[in-house]
Short mmCIF file of C-alpha atoms in Angstrom, two decimals:
data_model
loop_
_atom_site.label_atom_id
_atom_site.label_comp_id
_atom_site.label_asym_id
_atom_site.label_seq_id
_atom_site.Cartn_x
_atom_site.Cartn_y
_atom_site.Cartn_z
CA VAL A 1 181.50 146.77 63.64
CA GLN A 2 181.94 144.29 66.33
CA LEU A 3 181.80 145.48 69.93
CA GLN A 4 183.36 143.77 72.82
CA ALA A 5 182.07 144.97 76.12
CA SER A 6 183.80 144.22 79.64
CA GLY A 7 184.76 145.45 83.14
CA GLY A 8 181.63 144.52 84.83
CA GLY A 9 181.36 143.17 88.23
CA SER A 10 180.07 143.59 92.21
CA VAL A 11 181.15 146.61 94.22
CA GLN A 12 179.65 148.44 97.31
CA ALA A 13 178.31 151.77 96.78
CA GLY A 14 180.56 154.24 96.94
CA GLY A 15 182.94 152.18 94.79
CA SER A 16 184.08 152.13 91.23
CA LEU A 17 184.52 150.41 88.31
CA ARG A 18 185.69 151.39 84.84
CA LEU A 19 184.09 149.67 81.57
CA SER A 20 185.58 149.20 78.41
CA CYS A 21 184.11 148.63 74.91
CA THR A 22 186.78 147.38 72.12
CA ALA A 23 185.54 147.71 68.64
CA SER A 24 186.79 145.72 65.34
CA GLY A 25 186.08 146.26 61.83
CA ASP A 26 185.79 150.06 61.45
CA ASN A 27 187.43 153.09 63.09
CA LEU A 28 185.14 154.35 65.55
CA TYR A 29 186.46 158.09 65.01
CA TYR A 30 183.20 159.43 62.95
CA TYR A 31 180.74 157.23 64.81
CA THR A 32 178.81 157.95 68.20
CA ILE A 33 179.79 155.38 70.95
CA GLY A 34 176.66 155.00 73.57
CA TRP A 35 176.84 153.09 76.84
CA PHE A 36 173.14 151.97 77.89
CA ARG A 37 172.12 150.14 80.89
CA GLN A 38 169.14 147.82 81.53
CA ALA A 39 167.81 146.85 84.94
CA PRO A 40 165.80 143.93 85.57
CA GLY A 41 162.23 144.85 84.60
CA LYS A 42 163.20 148.06 83.21
CA GLU A 43 163.90 149.47 79.62
CA ARG A 44 166.76 150.08 78.28
CA GLU A 45 168.07 153.50 78.79
CA GLY A 46 170.92 155.83 77.65
CA VAL A 47 173.55 156.62 80.12
CA SER A 48 176.43 158.67 78.23
CA CYS A 49 177.83 159.18 74.38
CA ILE A 50 180.69 160.34 72.58
CA LYS A 51 181.57 161.41 69.71
CA ILE A 52 185.26 161.91 68.85
CA SER A 53 184.54 163.62 65.36
CA GLU A 54 182.22 166.00 66.49
CA GLY A 55 183.98 166.70 70.46
CA THR A 56 180.86 166.13 71.82
CA THR A 57 180.14 163.97 75.18
CA TYR A 58 176.70 163.75 77.26
CA TYR A 59 175.70 162.33 80.10
CA GLU A 60 172.06 161.44 81.78
CA ASP A 61 171.56 163.63 84.60
CA SER A 62 171.37 160.28 87.04
CA VAL A 63 175.20 159.79 86.36
CA TRP A 64 176.27 163.09 85.57
CA GLY A 65 179.57 164.16 87.95
CA ARG A 66 179.80 160.51 88.34
CA PHE A 67 180.66 158.82 85.40
CA THR A 68 183.28 159.54 82.42
CA ILE A 69 183.30 158.46 79.31
CA SER A 70 186.71 158.75 77.09
CA ARG A 71 188.09 157.14 74.06
CA ASP A 72 191.44 155.73 73.48
CA ASN A 73 192.49 156.14 69.97
CA ALA A 74 195.48 153.53 69.76
CA ASP A 75 193.19 150.63 70.66
CA ASN A 76 189.96 151.73 69.24
CA THR A 77 188.45 151.41 72.59
CA VAL A 78 185.85 153.85 74.96
CA TYR A 79 185.78 153.45 78.09
CA LEU A 80 182.97 154.50 81.09
CA ARG A 81 184.73 155.32 84.32
CA MET A 82 181.99 154.74 87.43
CA ASN A 83 182.76 156.64 90.58
CA ASN A 84 180.54 156.94 93.37
CA LEU A 85 178.57 153.82 92.18
CA LYS A 86 174.88 153.71 93.99
CA PRO A 87 172.78 150.37 94.09
CA GLU A 88 170.50 151.81 91.80
CA ASP A 89 173.55 151.72 89.33
CA THR A 90 172.79 148.22 89.11
CA ALA A 91 171.91 146.55 85.29
CA VAL A 92 173.38 145.13 82.58
CA TYR A 93 175.57 148.08 80.51
CA TYR A 94 175.82 147.63 76.59
CA CYS A 95 178.19 149.81 74.24
CA ALA A 96 176.68 150.61 71.15
CA VAL A 97 177.59 152.84 68.03
CA GLY A 98 175.48 154.31 65.71
CA SER A 99 176.09 157.13 63.05
CA ASN A 100 173.88 160.04 65.02
CA SER A 101 174.70 162.83 67.16
CA CYS A 102 175.35 162.76 70.71
CA TYR A 103 173.34 165.25 72.06
CA ARG A 104 170.46 165.09 74.87
CA GLY A 105 167.51 163.26 73.59
CA LEU A 106 169.78 161.19 71.11
CA VAL A 107 171.24 158.49 73.50
CA LEU A 108 167.99 156.30 72.46
CA PRO A 109 168.45 152.78 71.30
CA PRO A 110 167.07 152.78 67.80
CA LEU A 111 169.63 154.79 66.62
CA TYR A 112 172.08 152.84 67.30
CA ASN A 113 173.21 149.90 64.77
CA TRP A 114 175.63 147.74 66.39
CA TRP A 115 175.72 146.15 69.95
CA GLY A 116 178.01 144.72 72.20
CA GLN A 117 177.05 141.89 74.64
CA GLY A 118 176.37 143.18 77.97
CA THR A 119 178.71 143.32 81.11
CA LEU A 120 176.64 143.22 84.68
CA VAL A 121 177.17 145.56 87.50
CA THR A 122 175.89 144.90 90.64
CA VAL A 123 176.17 147.36 93.54
CA SER A 124 175.28 146.81 96.78
CA SER A 125 174.57 148.98 99.76
#
């Protein structure tokens, strides 16, 4: 599976961005797609995941109610809509694909096998 992430940029606090993760090489239906982020000097952390075959989505508490993960079946793309962005959301965002389920406690980098390149999100106050 090859992943291409895009959509990052610079916004002011309260603004919105939509990240895209387009996959090639396999259909994402039976995989879990996760979004992760890594801020300077910090470890990579899970943000959200979706697994269409199980009908599950998950959001970390810090983004719940502000971020929405969705999938476009037609173009094998997963989106992360980010609203009401805060300066602490500033990070490089990565999408990844794994065979694990999508639940709290399972949005962990070692569980994901394929990674896209990062896309930088900068939120200014």
